[in-house]
């Protein structure tokens, strides 16, 4: 038995994440982070320009036990000490989810601990608990990941979430990845475009802001659309190439990024006003984006809204976000999941625990 962990301050929870290409194992004590180990298979997907599900599943299988061992060592925790096991039950890639879920069930049975199959997307929002503590009631949340983009009302992170709106086509991260591909940049596109944009002029090209005017805005006040933006970037680049001119990649990246950040933040603050919320949470892989972070901060401050955003390293997929959501759910006294639960690749954001 180790002695390195406090016994107070909430439940000791192990969190396992395997919904996409990151195998994550996190350990938390309440809202305190003790370990966050991530093994990524991203290198194996680069040449395909996107995640290959079978490759991701096999990589999870190989990485899970070593990542679990590393997390226990980093936290100085014996598995027998853990109070509960939390695991991503969905949404995500079916085969990838199944690996983490099978491991979590095996641990729950072997250690005789409760199992909590939790929602990956809610984990992205909950991760901020590790940085800034408990949430006030009724926050707004902007969730921006590779597969999802939504505006949420978070009454209670452990069980009261409403979706105000979502993307009607591509997710923000998906748009980054697709635009990166058409600019000949590597996968995943978000971090590359973010870096390149710093050298470009965000006002060089005025790309469209989807669903922000006229009837579209009335019908889709809290929805997003990024597919028209992606097409517009593609046409602009193509025209340039046909004219035999160089493509100013940094300017295109900066102008594209400006369009994404502008529309994401404008609607997020409109949601705060609509909800009467004085706090907005930012979560998901795209929440690591420097311009989105900066512009949301600027606009939130101007509107008198407090922005809570996790540090960039906690924005992309990891096990700590699953562990801290698990700890919140345990603390709230929610019932554990059945050992019979299956992975739910389409789990809605309003379902916190399966
Ligand atoms: O949340 P996440 O790690 O995985 C999903 O749940 O989908 O998000 C991954 C997405 C990818 O599309 C990636 O390009 C994007 O997050 N991303 C970024 C940045 N870092 C990661 N997008 C913009 N700027 C970044 N710095
Ligand atoms: Zn994610």
CSV table of C-alpha atoms and ligand atoms in Angstrom, one decimal:
chain,number,residue,atom,x,y,z
A,1,UNK,CA,0.0,0.0,0.0
A,2,UNK,CA,1.4,3.4,-0.9
A,3,UNK,CA,1.2,6.4,1.5
A,4,UNK,CA,1.6,9.2,-1.1
A,5,UNK,CA,-2.1,10.0,-1.5
A,6,UNK,CA,-4.3,12.1,0.8
A,7,UNK,CA,-7.3,10.4,2.1
A,8,UNK,CA,-9.5,13.5,2.2
A,9,UNK,CA,-10.8,15.8,-0.6
A,10,UNK,CA,-13.1,13.5,-2.4
A,11,UNK,CA,-13.1,10.0,-4.1
A,12,UNK,CA,-10.0,8.5,-5.6
A,13,UNK,CA,-11.1,7.7,-9.2
A,14,UNK,CA,-9.3,6.1,-12.1
A,15,UNK,CA,-10.4,7.3,-15.6
A,16,UNK,CA,-9.9,5.4,-18.8
A,17,UNK,CA,-10.3,7.1,-22.2
A,18,UNK,CA,-10.2,5.2,-25.6
A,19,UNK,CA,-12.8,6.8,-27.9
A,20,UNK,CA,-10.4,7.9,-30.7
A,21,UNK,CA,-6.7,7.8,-31.2
A,22,UNK,CA,-5.5,8.6,-27.6
A,23,UNK,CA,-5.3,5.9,-24.9
A,24,UNK,CA,-5.6,8.0,-21.7
A,25,UNK,CA,-5.5,6.9,-18.1
A,26,UNK,CA,-6.0,9.6,-15.4
A,27,UNK,CA,-6.2,9.4,-11.7
A,28,UNK,CA,-7.8,12.1,-9.6
A,29,UNK,CA,-8.7,12.7,-5.9
A,30,UNK,CA,-11.9,14.7,-6.2
A,31,UNK,CA,-11.0,17.8,-8.3
A,32,UNK,CA,-7.2,17.2,-7.8
A,33,UNK,CA,-5.2,15.8,-10.6
A,34,UNK,CA,-2.7,13.0,-9.5
A,35,UNK,CA,-1.8,11.5,-12.9
A,36,UNK,CA,-2.6,11.9,-16.6
A,37,UNK,CA,-0.8,9.5,-18.9
A,38,UNK,CA,-1.6,9.5,-22.6
A,39,UNK,CA,-0.3,7.2,-25.4
A,40,UNK,CA,-1.2,8.5,-28.8
A,41,UNK,CA,-1.5,6.4,-32.0
A,42,UNK,CA,-1.6,9.6,-34.1
A,43,UNK,CA,1.7,8.8,-35.9
A,44,UNK,CA,0.1,5.6,-37.3
A,45,UNK,CA,-2.7,7.6,-38.9
A,46,UNK,CA,-0.8,10.5,-40.4
A,47,UNK,CA,-0.2,8.9,-43.8
A,48,UNK,CA,-4.0,8.2,-44.1
A,49,UNK,CA,-4.9,11.8,-43.3
A,50,UNK,CA,-7.3,10.7,-40.5
A,51,UNK,CA,-7.9,8.1,-37.9
A,52,UNK,CA,-8.2,4.5,-39.2
A,53,UNK,CA,-10.6,2.8,-36.7
A,54,UNK,CA,-9.0,-0.7,-36.8
A,55,UNK,CA,-5.5,0.7,-36.3
A,56,UNK,CA,-6.7,2.8,-33.4
A,57,UNK,CA,-8.4,-0.2,-31.7
A,58,UNK,CA,-5.2,-2.3,-31.9
A,59,UNK,CA,-3.1,0.6,-30.6
A,60,UNK,CA,-5.4,0.9,-27.6
A,61,UNK,CA,-5.1,-2.8,-26.9
A,62,UNK,CA,-1.3,-2.5,-26.9
A,63,UNK,CA,-1.1,0.8,-24.9
A,64,UNK,CA,-3.7,0.3,-22.3
A,65,UNK,CA,-1.9,-1.8,-19.6
A,66,UNK,CA,1.4,0.1,-19.9
A,67,UNK,CA,-0.4,3.5,-19.7
A,68,UNK,CA,-2.4,2.2,-16.7
A,69,UNK,CA,0.9,1.2,-15.0
A,70,UNK,CA,2.5,4.6,-15.7
A,71,UNK,CA,-0.5,6.4,-14.3
A,72,UNK,CA,-0.5,4.4,-11.0
A,73,UNK,CA,3.3,5.0,-10.7
A,74,UNK,CA,3.0,8.7,-11.4
A,75,UNK,CA,0.1,9.1,-8.8
A,76,UNK,CA,1.8,6.7,-6.4
A,77,UNK,CA,-1.5,4.8,-6.1
A,78,UNK,CA,-2.2,1.1,-5.9
A,79,UNK,CA,-5.2,0.0,-7.9
A,80,UNK,CA,-6.7,-1.5,-4.7
A,81,UNK,CA,-6.9,2.0,-3.2
A,82,UNK,CA,-9.1,3.4,-5.9
A,83,UNK,CA,-12.8,4.1,-5.0
A,84,UNK,CA,-14.3,3.9,-8.5
A,85,UNK,CA,-13.5,3.2,-12.1
A,86,UNK,CA,-14.7,5.7,-14.7
A,87,UNK,CA,-14.5,5.0,-18.4
A,88,UNK,CA,-15.6,6.6,-21.7
A,89,UNK,CA,-18.8,4.8,-22.8
A,90,UNK,CA,-19.3,7.0,-25.8
A,91,UNK,CA,-19.5,8.8,-28.2
A,92,UNK,CA,-16.5,7.7,-30.3
A,93,UNK,CA,-15.2,4.8,-32.5
A,94,UNK,CA,-17.0,1.6,-31.6
A,95,UNK,CA,-14.0,-0.7,-31.7
A,96,UNK,CA,-11.8,1.8,-29.8
A,97,UNK,CA,-14.5,2.4,-27.1
A,98,UNK,CA,-14.9,-1.4,-26.6
A,99,UNK,CA,-11.2,-1.8,-25.6
A,100,UNK,CA,-11.4,0.8,-22.8
A,101,UNK,CA,-14.7,-0.4,-21.6
A,102,UNK,CA,-13.6,-4.0,-21.5
A,103,UNK,CA,-10.5,-3.0,-19.5
A,104,UNK,CA,-12.6,-0.9,-17.1
A,105,UNK,CA,-15.1,-3.7,-16.5
A,106,UNK,CA,-12.3,-6.2,-15.9
A,107,UNK,CA,-10.8,-3.8,-13.3
A,108,UNK,CA,-14.2,-3.2,-11.7
A,109,UNK,CA,-14.8,-6.9,-11.3
A,110,UNK,CA,-11.3,-7.8,-10.2
A,111,UNK,CA,-11.1,-5.0,-7.6
A,112,UNK,CA,-14.8,-5.1,-6.6
A,113,UNK,CA,-15.2,-1.3,-7.3
A,114,UNK,CA,-18.2,0.5,-8.9
A,115,UNK,CA,-18.0,1.2,-12.6
A,116,UNK,CA,-19.2,4.5,-14.2
A,117,UNK,CA,-19.5,4.6,-18.0
A,118,UNK,CA,-19.4,8.3,-18.7
A,119,UNK,CA,-19.8,10.7,-21.7
A,120,UNK,CA,-16.6,11.7,-23.4
A,121,UNK,CA,-18.0,15.1,-24.5
A,122,UNK,CA,-19.1,16.0,-20.9
A,123,UNK,CA,-15.6,14.9,-19.8
A,124,UNK,CA,-14.2,17.6,-22.1
A,125,UNK,CA,-16.3,20.2,-20.3
A,126,UNK,CA,-15.7,18.7,-16.8
A,127,UNK,CA,-11.9,18.7,-17.1
A,128,UNK,CA,-12.0,22.4,-16.1
A,129,UNK,CA,-12.9,21.2,-12.5
A,130,UNK,CA,-9.3,20.2,-12.2
A,131,UNK,CA,-8.1,23.7,-12.8
A,132,UNK,CA,-10.8,26.0,-11.3
A,133,UNK,CA,-12.8,23.8,-8.8
A,134,UNK,CA,-16.6,23.4,-8.6
A,135,UNK,CA,-18.9,25.0,-11.2
A,136,UNK,CA,-21.5,27.6,-10.4
A,137,UNK,CA,-25.1,26.5,-11.3
A,138,UNK,CA,-26.2,27.2,-14.8
A,139,UNK,CA,-23.2,27.8,-16.9
A,140,UNK,CA,-23.0,28.0,-20.7
A,141,UNK,CA,-20.5,25.7,-22.4
A,142,UNK,CA,-18.9,25.8,-25.8
A,143,UNK,CA,-17.8,22.3,-26.7
A,144,UNK,CA,-15.5,22.1,-29.7
A,145,UNK,CA,-13.9,18.8,-30.6
A,146,UNK,CA,-12.9,16.8,-33.7
A,147,UNK,CA,-16.3,15.2,-34.0
A,148,UNK,CA,-18.6,17.6,-32.2
A,149,UNK,CA,-19.4,21.3,-31.9
A,150,UNK,CA,-22.2,22.3,-29.5
A,151,UNK,CA,-23.5,25.0,-27.3
A,152,UNK,CA,-24.7,23.7,-23.9
A,153,UNK,CA,-26.5,24.8,-20.8
A,154,UNK,CA,-24.8,23.0,-17.9
A,155,UNK,CA,-27.2,23.0,-14.9
A,156,UNK,CA,-25.3,20.3,-13.2
A,157,UNK,CA,-22.3,18.6,-14.8
A,158,UNK,CA,-23.3,15.2,-13.3
A,159,UNK,CA,-26.8,15.1,-14.8
A,160,UNK,CA,-28.5,18.2,-16.1
A,161,UNK,CA,-27.2,19.2,-19.5
A,162,UNK,CA,-29.2,20.7,-22.4
A,163,UNK,CA,-28.0,21.2,-25.9
A,164,UNK,CA,-29.0,24.6,-27.2
A,165,UNK,CA,-27.5,24.0,-30.7
A,166,UNK,CA,-24.8,22.1,-32.6
A,167,UNK,CA,-23.1,22.0,-35.9
A,168,UNK,CA,-25.5,21.0,-38.8
A,169,UNK,CA,-22.6,19.6,-40.8
A,170,UNK,CA,-18.8,19.5,-40.0
A,171,UNK,CA,-17.4,19.9,-36.5
A,172,UNK,CA,-14.9,22.7,-35.9
A,173,UNK,CA,-12.0,20.3,-35.5
A,174,UNK,CA,-13.1,18.4,-38.6
A,175,UNK,CA,-13.0,21.7,-40.6
A,176,UNK,CA,-9.5,22.4,-39.3
A,177,UNK,CA,-8.4,18.9,-40.4
A,178,UNK,CA,-10.0,19.2,-43.8
A,179,UNK,CA,-8.6,22.7,-44.5
A,180,UNK,CA,-5.2,21.5,-43.4
A,181,UNK,CA,-5.4,18.6,-45.9
A,182,UNK,CA,-6.3,20.9,-48.8
A,183,UNK,CA,-3.5,23.2,-47.9
A,184,UNK,CA,-1.1,20.2,-48.0
A,185,UNK,CA,-0.5,20.3,-44.2
A,186,UNK,CA,-0.2,17.3,-41.9
A,187,UNK,CA,-2.8,15.6,-39.7
A,188,UNK,CA,-4.2,16.6,-37.2
A,189,UNK,CA,-4.7,20.0,-38.8
A,190,UNK,CA,-5.7,22.1,-35.8
A,191,UNK,CA,-2.3,22.5,-34.2
A,192,UNK,CA,-0.5,23.1,-37.6
A,193,UNK,CA,-3.0,25.8,-38.7
A,194,UNK,CA,-2.8,27.4,-35.3
A,195,UNK,CA,1.0,27.7,-35.6
A,196,UNK,CA,1.0,28.9,-39.2
A,197,UNK,CA,-1.8,31.4,-38.6
A,198,UNK,CA,0.5,33.2,-36.1
A,199,UNK,CA,2.6,34.3,-39.2
A,200,UNK,CA,-0.4,35.2,-41.4
A,201,UNK,CA,-2.8,38.1,-41.7
A,202,UNK,CA,-6.3,37.2,-40.3
A,203,UNK,CA,-7.9,40.0,-42.4
A,204,UNK,CA,-6.3,39.0,-45.7
A,205,UNK,CA,-9.3,37.0,-47.0
A,206,UNK,CA,-12.9,37.5,-45.7
A,207,UNK,CA,-14.2,33.9,-45.5
A,208,UNK,CA,-17.9,33.3,-44.7
A,209,UNK,CA,-19.4,33.0,-41.2
A,210,UNK,CA,-22.0,30.3,-41.5
A,211,UNK,CA,-25.6,30.8,-40.0
A,212,UNK,CA,-24.9,34.3,-38.7
A,213,UNK,CA,-27.3,36.4,-40.7
A,214,UNK,CA,-30.9,36.8,-41.9
A,215,UNK,CA,-33.2,33.8,-41.9
A,216,UNK,CA,-30.3,31.4,-41.2
A,217,UNK,CA,-29.6,33.1,-38.0
A,218,UNK,CA,-33.2,33.1,-37.0
A,219,UNK,CA,-33.6,29.4,-37.7
A,220,UNK,CA,-30.2,28.4,-36.4
A,221,UNK,CA,-29.5,30.9,-33.6
A,222,UNK,CA,-27.3,28.5,-31.7
A,223,UNK,CA,-26.2,26.1,-34.5
A,224,UNK,CA,-23.0,26.2,-36.4
A,225,UNK,CA,-22.0,25.3,-40.0
A,226,UNK,CA,-18.5,24.9,-41.2
A,227,UNK,CA,-18.9,23.1,-44.5
A,228,UNK,CA,-19.5,26.3,-46.5
A,229,UNK,CA,-16.4,27.8,-45.0
A,230,UNK,CA,-14.3,24.7,-46.0
A,231,UNK,CA,-15.7,24.9,-49.5
A,232,UNK,CA,-15.0,28.6,-49.7
A,233,UNK,CA,-11.3,28.0,-48.6
A,234,UNK,CA,-11.0,25.2,-51.2
A,235,UNK,CA,-12.4,27.4,-54.0
A,236,UNK,CA,-10.2,30.3,-53.1
A,237,UNK,CA,-7.0,28.1,-53.1
A,238,UNK,CA,-8.1,26.4,-56.3
A,239,UNK,CA,-8.7,29.7,-58.1
A,240,UNK,CA,-5.3,31.0,-57.0
A,241,UNK,CA,-3.6,27.8,-58.3
A,242,UNK,CA,-5.4,28.1,-61.7
A,243,UNK,CA,-4.2,31.6,-62.0
A,244,UNK,CA,-0.7,30.3,-61.5
A,245,UNK,CA,-0.2,32.3,-58.3
A,246,UNK,CA,1.4,31.1,-55.1
A,247,UNK,CA,-1.0,30.3,-52.3
A,248,UNK,CA,-0.2,32.4,-49.2
A,249,UNK,CA,-0.7,29.5,-46.8
A,250,UNK,CA,-0.2,31.5,-43.6
A,251,UNK,CA,-2.7,34.2,-44.7
A,252,UNK,CA,-5.3,31.5,-45.6
A,253,UNK,CA,-4.7,29.7,-42.3
A,254,UNK,CA,-5.1,32.9,-40.3
A,255,UNK,CA,-8.2,34.1,-42.2
A,256,UNK,CA,-9.8,30.6,-41.9
A,257,UNK,CA,-9.0,30.5,-38.2
A,258,UNK,CA,-10.4,34.0,-37.7
A,259,UNK,CA,-13.7,33.0,-39.4
A,260,UNK,CA,-14.0,29.9,-37.1
A,261,UNK,CA,-13.1,31.8,-33.9
A,262,UNK,CA,-15.4,34.7,-34.8
A,263,UNK,CA,-18.5,32.6,-35.3
A,264,UNK,CA,-17.8,30.2,-32.4
A,265,UNK,CA,-17.4,33.0,-29.9
A,266,UNK,CA,-20.2,35.3,-31.2
A,267,UNK,CA,-22.8,32.5,-30.8
A,268,UNK,CA,-21.3,31.4,-27.4
A,269,UNK,CA,-21.8,34.9,-26.0
A,270,UNK,CA,-25.3,35.1,-27.4
A,271,UNK,CA,-26.0,31.8,-25.6
A,272,UNK,CA,-24.7,33.3,-22.3
A,273,UNK,CA,-27.1,36.3,-22.8
A,274,UNK,CA,-30.0,34.0,-23.7
A,275,UNK,CA,-29.4,31.8,-20.6
A,276,UNK,CA,-28.5,34.7,-18.3
A,277,UNK,CA,-25.3,32.8,-17.5
A,278,UNK,CA,-22.4,34.7,-16.1
A,279,UNK,CA,-19.9,31.8,-16.7
A,280,UNK,CA,-18.9,30.1,-19.9
A,281,UNK,CA,-16.9,26.9,-20.1
A,282,UNK,CA,-14.7,26.0,-23.1
A,283,UNK,CA,-13.8,22.4,-23.8
A,284,UNK,CA,-12.7,19.9,-26.5
A,285,UNK,CA,-9.6,19.6,-28.7
A,286,UNK,CA,-10.2,22.8,-30.5
A,287,UNK,CA,-10.3,24.6,-27.2
A,288,UNK,CA,-6.5,24.4,-27.3
A,289,UNK,CA,-6.6,26.9,-30.2
A,290,UNK,CA,-4.8,30.1,-29.4
A,291,UNK,CA,-7.1,32.5,-31.4
A,292,UNK,CA,-10.3,30.9,-30.0
A,293,UNK,CA,-9.0,31.2,-26.5
A,294,UNK,CA,-8.0,34.8,-27.0
A,295,UNK,CA,-11.1,36.0,-28.8
A,296,UNK,CA,-13.4,34.3,-26.3
A,297,UNK,CA,-11.6,35.8,-23.4
A,298,UNK,CA,-11.8,39.3,-25.1
A,299,UNK,CA,-15.6,39.0,-25.8
A,300,UNK,CA,-16.5,37.3,-22.5
A,301,UNK,CA,-14.7,40.1,-20.6
A,302,UNK,CA,-16.5,42.8,-22.6
A,303,UNK,CA,-19.8,41.1,-21.8
A,304,UNK,CA,-19.0,40.7,-18.1
A,305,UNK,CA,-18.9,36.9,-18.4
A,306,UNK,CA,-16.3,34.7,-16.7
A,307,UNK,CA,-14.5,32.4,-19.0
A,308,UNK,CA,-13.3,29.1,-17.6
A,309,UNK,CA,-10.9,27.3,-20.0
A,310,UNK,CA,-8.6,24.4,-19.2
A,311,UNK,CA,-4.9,24.7,-20.1
A,312,UNK,CA,-4.2,23.5,-23.7
A,313,UNK,CA,-2.7,20.2,-22.5
A,314,UNK,CA,-6.0,19.1,-21.0
A,315,UNK,CA,-8.1,20.1,-24.0
A,316,UNK,CA,-7.3,17.2,-26.2
A,317,UNK,CA,-8.4,13.7,-25.3
A,318,UNK,CA,-7.1,12.3,-22.0
A,319,UNK,CA,-8.0,10.1,-19.1
A,320,UNK,CA,-8.0,12.8,-16.4
A,321,UNK,CA,-11.2,14.4,-17.9
A,322,UNK,CA,-12.9,11.0,-17.5
A,323,UNK,CA,-11.6,10.5,-14.0
A,324,UNK,CA,-12.7,14.0,-12.8
A,325,UNK,CA,-16.1,13.6,-14.3
A,326,UNK,CA,-16.3,10.2,-12.6
A,327,UNK,CA,-15.3,11.8,-9.3
A,328,UNK,CA,-18.0,14.5,-9.7
A,329,UNK,CA,-20.6,11.8,-10.5
A,330,UNK,CA,-19.5,9.7,-7.4
A,331,UNK,CA,-19.6,12.8,-5.2
A,332,UNK,CA,-23.1,13.6,-6.4
A,333,UNK,CA,-24.3,10.1,-5.4
A,334,UNK,CA,-25.3,9.0,-8.9
A,335,UNK,CA,-25.9,5.3,-9.4
A,336,UNK,CA,-23.0,3.3,-10.9
A,337,UNK,CA,-23.4,1.8,-14.4
A,338,UNK,CA,-24.3,-1.8,-14.8
A,339,UNK,CA,-21.5,-4.2,-15.8
A,340,UNK,CA,-23.6,-5.1,-18.8
A,341,UNK,CA,-23.3,-1.6,-20.4
A,342,UNK,CA,-22.1,-1.5,-24.0
A,343,UNK,CA,-20.2,1.2,-25.9
A,344,UNK,CA,-22.5,3.8,-27.4
A,345,UNK,CA,-20.8,5.4,-30.4
A,346,UNK,CA,-23.6,7.9,-30.7
A,347,UNK,CA,-24.1,8.7,-27.0
A,348,UNK,CA,-25.9,12.1,-26.8
A,349,UNK,CA,-24.2,14.9,-24.9
A,350,UNK,CA,-27.3,15.0,-22.5
A,351,UNK,CA,-26.5,11.5,-21.2
A,352,UNK,CA,-23.8,11.9,-18.6
A,353,UNK,CA,-23.6,8.4,-17.2
A,354,UNK,CA,-24.7,5.3,-19.2
B,1,LIG,O1,-11.4,16.6,-28.5
B,1,LIG,P1,-10.4,16.0,-29.4
B,1,LIG,O2,-9.0,15.7,-28.9
B,1,LIG,O3,-10.9,14.6,-30.0
B,1,LIG,C1,-12.2,14.4,-30.3
B,1,LIG,O4,-13.0,14.1,-29.3
B,1,LIG,O5,-12.6,14.6,-31.4
B,1,LIG,O6,-10.3,16.9,-30.7
B,1,LIG,C2,-9.4,16.7,-31.7
B,1,LIG,C3,-9.5,17.9,-32.7
B,1,LIG,C4,-8.8,17.6,-34.0
B,1,LIG,O7,-9.7,17.9,-35.0
B,1,LIG,C5,-7.7,18.7,-33.9
B,1,LIG,O8,-7.3,19.2,-35.2
B,1,LIG,C6,-8.2,19.7,-33.1
B,1,LIG,O9,-9.0,19.0,-32.1
B,1,LIG,N1,-7.2,20.6,-32.4
B,1,LIG,C7,-7.1,21.9,-32.7
B,1,LIG,C8,-5.9,22.3,-31.9
B,1,LIG,N2,-5.4,21.3,-31.2
B,1,LIG,C9,-6.2,20.2,-31.6
B,1,LIG,N3,-7.8,22.7,-33.4
B,1,LIG,C10,-7.4,24.0,-33.5
B,1,LIG,N4,-6.3,24.5,-32.9
B,1,LIG,C11,-5.6,23.7,-32.0
B,1,LIG,N5,-4.5,24.2,-31.4
B,2,LIG,ZN1,-12.5,14.4,-27.5
